Every structure is written in structure tokens, then in C-alpha cells.
Amino acid sequence: AKNCGKNNAKLYSSSLTMQIMSHIKLEVGLRKALQNNELYLLYQPQVDVPTTRIVGVEALIRWRHPEHGIIPPTEFIPLAEETGLIVPIGEWVLRTACHQACAWKRECERPIRMAVNLSARQFKDENLAQIVLAVLHDTGLDPSLLELELTEGTLMDNALATLATLEQLRGIGVFLSIDDFGTGYSSMSYLKRFDVRALKIDKSFISGLPQDSENAAITRAIIAMAHGLKMIVVAEGVETREQLDLLKHYGCDMAQGYLLGRPAPQDAISQMLACAGSS
Ligand code: C2E
Ligand code: CA
Ligand code: CA
Ligand code: CA
């Protein structure tokens, strides 16, 4: 019966009314998702390339919809951004991730850095830095264990609110990294100005390696430039041993991808970290 419903929805999706209807339904659902505990986080390992030791994780949101099952972020984050719901959802993500990072810090011998994705829309909220500060205070997490992933678009957005927020975040002592690097446009002077710690090479450049010589050239160029600016490089979407070997050869600092670990629930990560609380 469920499949039938899906097919029907597809059949009528050309109708504008239906599109608007499902959009509104999704929005109503998303509003309730937060209070109904339907949102949850998975964590994907980020490893140090030379040793392949886990040094951090990235928090990735999921929505367990009561009827439609698990909805990936690509299908609801854009709506959350459009409606402004990303502000409360983003705060929940930050709080949940920082709380987990603090638990891992207590349970594990070595500290694990937590990376959290932030939308451009969140930077336009003049309270973002205050929210980050409050979350760090409430959870007790050391600011240096929190990394905020933003896109080139956010960094280059000259909105006053964004500029002020970036300055305030620097003052708090959290780290910034640029996500999907190479897919947008960013000026080198901005990377310096905002004290960006890391560039994350977009997975579209990594997926063709080692065969694709142009993507190999882009990857090497990004690594050289980043190191010249005293930034580190994280390769995204590493799926094969060959890719990892090549990245190691290029001097890439960190890597993330299915080869090293898929996004996983907190218990699975605790086990990978061999934490005290994971037995
Ligand atoms: P992203 O930040 O670029 O995250 C990386 C995406 O690549 C994740 O998809 C991850 O599951 C996937 N991935 C990881 N390793 C591999 C690999 O080896 N191969 C391939 N093909 N894919 C890999 P996911 O979890 O579906 O997230 C998609 C996007 O949704 C994220 O892209 C990010 O832009 C956004 N997102 C996720 N969680 C949040 C959040 O809490 N807040 C905000 N604002 N955006 C989020
Ligand atoms: Ca990211
Ligand atoms: Ca990315
Ligand atoms: Ca992406």
C-alpha cells in the first residue's frame, strides 16, 4: 500500500497544486520533527592520513519520518533553510553534537574533534555566536574541539551580520573549515582573514582519482595552496585504498569517506574509538 501511495504522488507531481501541497505537508512535518524527536545525528569518522587514526567526526543529520521513513538531509535542509527552520534545527544539531563530543571526551583517552555543518542562513542570524557560546558553556565542551563547517558562499557573503558572526566565532576559539572546497568561489584573502583551519576538498574531485589527471592536478594544487597558507586539507568521499594512497603521497592531512567509515550511530563510533563506555 505504501508503494502505491508513492507511485500516485509521482503521477500527480506535475500538478502545481500537488507540489505546493506536498511542500506544505513537508514543512508542517518538519516543524513537528524537532519536538517529536524525529531528528537524529549520525557521525562519520575523520582520520589522520599518515596513521588512519580517527581524530574527529562530522555530525550528519537524518529525519526519521513517521510515514516516509528515513529522509536524507539533501531532501529537507533546503526547505529548512527556506523557511528559517534551520535556525532551531541547527541549534539542536549543535547542542546534540557538542553533548556527544563531551561524552567521548570523558570516555576516551584522546580528544575527538566534532565537526558541525552550518548553513549560510544560520550565519545571518545575529545570535549565532551567542548560541555557540551558550552550547559550549552548557555542555562543557572545549571550544578547540568544535569545528564549524561552512561553504565558500557563506565565507564570501558580505552581509554585515555574517561578517560580525565570523569575527565573534573567531573570538570564541572554535575552528572553521570550508566544506565542498573547489565547487564555489572564494578569495584567498578571505581564507586568511577569517583564520580558516581546514579546506575540505569536495568529493567530486576525489571520486575520479587516481585515473582522472585533471582532478589529480586540482587536488595537488589545493593541498599546496592550503599548506602555503598554513591550513590543513581534508579529502571528502574517499572510497578506495588507491585514493587514500594517492592522497597520502600528495601530503593530504586528513580524509573522510566510506573506505574509512560510513556515517554511523554514536554507539558504533564509541566502539571504533574503543571508549570506556562502549562495552
Ligand atoms: P556534506 O557536508 O558535504 O557531507 C558529506 C556527505 O557525503 C554526507 O551526505 C555523507 O554521508 C556523504 N559521504 C561521506 N563519505 C562518502 C563517500 O565516501 N562517498 C560518497 N558518495 N558520499 C560520502 P549526507 O549525510 O547525505 O549529507 C548531505 C549534505 O547535507 C551534507 O553534505 C551537508 O551539506 C548537509 N547536512 C548534513 N547534516 C547537516 C546539518 O546538521 N546541518 C546542515 N546545515 N547541513 C547538513
Ligand atoms: Ca560537511
Ligand atoms: Ca562536503
Ligand atoms: Ca556537500
XYZ file of C-alpha atoms and ligand atoms in Angstrom:
328
model
C 0.000 0.000 0.000
C 2.918 2.276 0.802
C 4.426 1.794 -2.654
C 1.102 2.545 -4.243
C 0.932 5.870 -2.462
C 4.419 6.767 -3.639
C 3.555 5.993 -7.255
C 0.449 8.104 -7.071
C 2.393 11.004 -5.679
C 4.808 10.746 -8.601
C 1.963 10.595 -11.084
C 0.465 13.830 -9.837
C 3.692 15.647 -9.070
C 3.454 17.567 -12.337
C 0.435 19.362 -10.922
C 1.452 22.592 -9.250
C -1.228 22.230 -6.573
C 0.159 18.842 -5.611
C 3.671 20.213 -5.443
C 2.600 23.042 -3.196
C 0.554 20.637 -1.090
C 3.443 18.248 -0.524
C 5.739 21.183 0.157
C 3.381 22.451 2.843
C 2.984 18.940 4.264
C 6.753 18.556 4.431
C 7.044 21.927 6.138
C 4.359 21.092 8.692
C 6.100 17.761 9.284
C 9.493 19.389 9.689
C 8.101 21.851 12.220
C 6.895 18.898 14.301
C 10.004 16.779 13.683
C 12.051 18.650 16.240
C 9.508 18.451 19.082
C 8.617 14.822 18.213
C 12.247 13.679 18.391
C 12.263 12.537 14.783
C 15.654 14.129 14.046
C 18.870 12.334 14.907
C 22.560 12.519 14.140
C 24.985 10.092 12.574
C 28.725 10.617 12.925
C 31.303 9.965 10.215
C 34.966 9.399 11.151
C 37.623 11.842 10.009
C 41.055 10.211 10.031
C 44.631 11.381 10.078
C 46.015 10.238 6.692
C 49.506 9.029 7.739
C 48.175 6.826 10.578
C 44.455 6.418 9.619
C 43.645 7.080 13.276
C 40.259 8.702 13.948
C 40.887 12.284 15.052
C 37.422 13.681 14.580
C 33.878 13.058 13.410
C 31.384 15.021 11.343
C 27.786 15.176 12.566
C 25.259 14.475 9.792
C 21.539 14.918 10.368
C 18.772 12.450 9.490
C 14.975 12.645 9.771
C 13.036 9.553 10.761
C 9.664 10.437 9.261
C 6.706 8.531 10.782
C 5.320 7.644 7.323
C 8.111 8.109 4.817
C 10.947 6.502 6.742
C 14.433 7.949 6.809
C 14.778 11.184 4.853
C 18.312 12.346 3.930
C 19.362 15.951 4.628
C 19.581 16.784 0.918
C 15.776 16.456 0.887
C 14.891 18.638 3.857
C 17.788 21.002 4.612
C 16.911 23.236 1.611
C 13.333 23.515 2.935
C 14.635 24.170 6.445
C 16.780 26.980 5.024
C 13.922 28.495 3.028
C 11.558 28.518 5.993
C 14.113 29.571 8.593
C 13.527 26.306 10.470
C 17.270 25.699 10.030
C 17.849 28.102 12.923
C 16.163 25.975 15.636
C 17.179 22.725 13.902
C 20.772 23.955 13.627
C 20.829 24.823 17.310
C 19.572 21.330 18.150
C 22.314 19.800 15.961
C 24.976 21.911 17.636
C 23.775 21.050 21.132
C 23.404 17.337 20.449
C 26.798 17.088 18.733
C 28.617 19.056 21.453
C 26.973 16.962 24.152
C 28.175 13.793 22.390
C 31.674 15.197 21.875
C 31.863 15.894 25.586
C 30.770 12.332 26.416
C 33.501 10.971 24.141
C 35.996 13.258 25.785
C 35.087 11.796 29.182
C 35.035 8.172 27.987
C 38.029 8.127 25.659
C 41.667 8.705 26.353
C 42.197 11.056 23.467
C 40.070 14.022 22.464
C 37.923 13.745 19.346
C 37.056 16.873 17.410
C 33.412 17.398 16.451
C 32.593 18.981 13.083
C 29.148 20.521 12.614
C 27.680 21.803 9.336
C 26.245 25.313 9.360
C 24.067 26.814 6.622
C 24.580 30.327 5.293
C 21.171 31.160 6.761
C 22.452 30.454 10.286
C 25.281 32.977 9.866
C 22.763 35.680 9.036
C 21.201 35.128 12.452
C 22.808 37.713 14.692
C 22.516 35.324 17.656
C 24.643 32.518 16.186
C 27.813 33.326 18.133
C 25.762 33.636 21.349
C 24.161 30.258 20.667
C 27.561 28.632 20.083
C 28.866 30.183 23.291
C 25.835 29.022 25.281
C 26.048 25.483 23.888
C 29.780 25.267 24.744
C 29.048 26.546 28.213
C 26.090 24.205 28.831
C 27.833 21.089 27.510
C 31.268 21.948 28.915
C 32.973 21.292 25.576
C 36.333 22.920 24.940
C 35.922 25.375 22.000
C 39.006 23.912 20.331
C 37.163 20.590 19.981
C 34.408 22.176 17.910
C 34.829 22.749 14.203
C 32.200 24.591 12.179
C 31.937 23.633 8.510
C 30.768 26.419 6.251
C 30.666 26.797 2.493
C 32.603 29.164 0.284
C 29.333 31.023 -0.308
C 28.950 31.752 3.408
C 32.521 32.984 3.698
C 32.178 35.289 0.690
C 28.794 36.633 1.729
C 29.465 40.234 2.580
C 26.358 40.621 4.712
C 27.266 42.576 7.823
C 25.633 40.014 10.083
C 27.783 37.236 8.583
C 30.992 39.238 8.953
C 30.190 40.074 12.558
C 29.342 36.450 13.318
C 32.603 35.172 11.793
C 34.592 37.639 13.893
C 32.748 36.641 17.049
C 33.283 32.950 16.379
C 36.997 33.537 15.987
C 36.951 35.242 19.374
C 35.266 32.215 20.938
C 38.075 29.958 19.720
C 36.136 27.417 17.655
C 37.681 26.226 14.387
C 36.335 26.979 10.942
C 36.648 24.782 7.877
C 35.448 25.281 4.322
C 33.215 22.499 3.047
C 32.970 21.345 -0.579
C 36.059 23.409 -1.364
C 36.613 23.983 -5.061
C 32.945 23.901 -6.048
C 32.257 27.549 -5.249
C 34.234 30.702 -5.422
C 36.377 32.004 -2.601
C 39.141 34.530 -2.447
C 42.412 33.593 -0.795
C 42.385 36.816 1.194
C 39.116 35.734 2.832
C 40.609 32.380 3.812
C 43.413 34.235 5.588
C 41.227 36.924 7.060
C 38.889 34.533 8.816
C 41.567 32.194 10.090
C 40.227 29.111 8.360
C 41.825 25.966 9.801
C 40.979 23.470 7.078
C 39.812 23.112 3.489
C 37.676 20.095 2.688
C 38.256 19.055 -0.926
C 34.879 18.259 -2.427
C 34.219 14.597 -3.138
C 33.572 15.336 -6.809
C 37.343 15.899 -7.194
C 38.247 12.764 -5.249
C 35.831 10.348 -6.934
C 37.764 10.252 -10.237
C 41.114 9.574 -8.596
C 43.588 8.105 -9.314
C 42.740 7.955 -13.070
C 41.447 11.494 -13.662
C 44.578 13.601 -14.210
C 42.742 16.940 -14.088
C 41.158 16.176 -10.737
C 44.538 14.948 -9.537
C 46.059 18.295 -10.563
C 43.286 20.217 -8.775
C 43.735 18.107 -5.646
C 47.502 18.688 -5.590
C 47.044 22.412 -6.202
C 44.552 22.760 -3.338
C 46.900 20.891 -0.982
C 49.900 23.049 -1.982
C 47.947 26.277 -1.619
C 46.432 25.285 1.711
C 49.801 24.301 3.148
C 51.290 27.559 1.886
C 48.596 29.393 3.841
C 49.181 27.155 6.895
C 45.844 25.420 6.544
C 45.239 21.695 6.622
C 43.382 19.682 3.988
C 40.649 17.113 4.451
C 39.702 14.927 1.467
C 35.990 14.034 1.324
C 34.440 10.973 -0.268
C 37.467 8.673 -0.092
C 36.126 5.296 -1.183
C 39.163 3.284 -2.292
C 42.566 2.284 -0.992
C 44.142 3.712 -4.180
C 42.608 7.114 -3.470
C 43.903 7.064 0.082
C 47.408 6.054 -1.056
C 47.482 8.836 -3.633
C 46.283 11.405 -1.090
C 48.974 10.251 1.317
C 51.540 10.669 -1.463
C 50.236 14.217 -2.094
C 50.604 15.098 1.573
C 46.879 15.401 2.310
C 46.396 15.711 6.077
C 43.018 14.154 6.768
C 40.471 12.000 4.988
C 36.840 11.060 5.284
C 34.794 8.595 3.245
C 33.191 5.189 3.026
C 36.634 3.482 2.963
C 37.384 4.883 6.416
C 33.888 4.723 7.862
C 30.314 5.452 6.853
C 28.179 7.833 8.893
C 27.192 5.748 11.938
C 25.227 5.990 15.208
C 27.051 7.093 18.351
C 27.471 3.554 19.795
C 29.190 2.318 16.659
C 31.578 5.268 16.819
C 32.224 4.644 20.538
C 33.247 1.097 19.640
C 35.530 2.304 16.867
C 37.138 4.669 19.348
C 37.325 1.843 21.891
C 35.965 4.126 24.585
C 35.439 3.109 28.189
C 31.678 3.472 27.928
C 31.310 1.338 24.815
C 31.239 -2.174 26.340
P 28.459 17.403 3.310
O 28.629 18.273 4.491
O 29.350 17.640 2.147
O 28.581 15.930 3.863
C 29.181 14.871 3.166
C 28.150 13.973 2.531
O 28.819 12.946 1.782
C 27.286 13.236 3.525
O 25.995 13.054 2.931
C 27.988 11.895 3.652
O 27.152 10.846 4.090
C 28.429 11.677 2.244
N 29.619 10.833 2.147
C 30.555 10.588 3.088
N 31.529 9.768 2.629
C 31.196 9.484 1.353
C 31.813 8.664 0.339
O 32.866 8.053 0.517
N 31.186 8.631 -0.878
C 30.021 9.310 -1.110
N 29.477 9.208 -2.317
N 29.418 10.078 -0.175
C 30.003 10.164 1.040
P 24.663 13.329 3.786
O 24.841 12.813 5.183
O 23.519 12.840 2.972
O 24.616 14.909 3.873
C 24.420 15.669 2.713
C 24.586 17.144 2.993
O 23.564 17.634 3.861
C 25.887 17.488 3.698
O 26.956 17.498 2.770
C 25.567 18.856 4.275
O 25.726 19.846 3.295
C 24.087 18.711 4.605
N 23.920 18.437 6.046
C 24.008 17.265 6.725
N 23.802 17.450 8.043
C 23.601 18.780 8.225
C 23.340 19.608 9.374
O 23.284 19.173 10.530
N 23.173 20.943 9.135
C 23.260 21.481 7.884
N 23.091 22.806 7.744
N 23.520 20.734 6.786
C 23.680 19.398 6.948
Ca 30.263 18.934 5.721
Ca 31.310 18.374 1.929
Ca 28.222 18.602 0.042
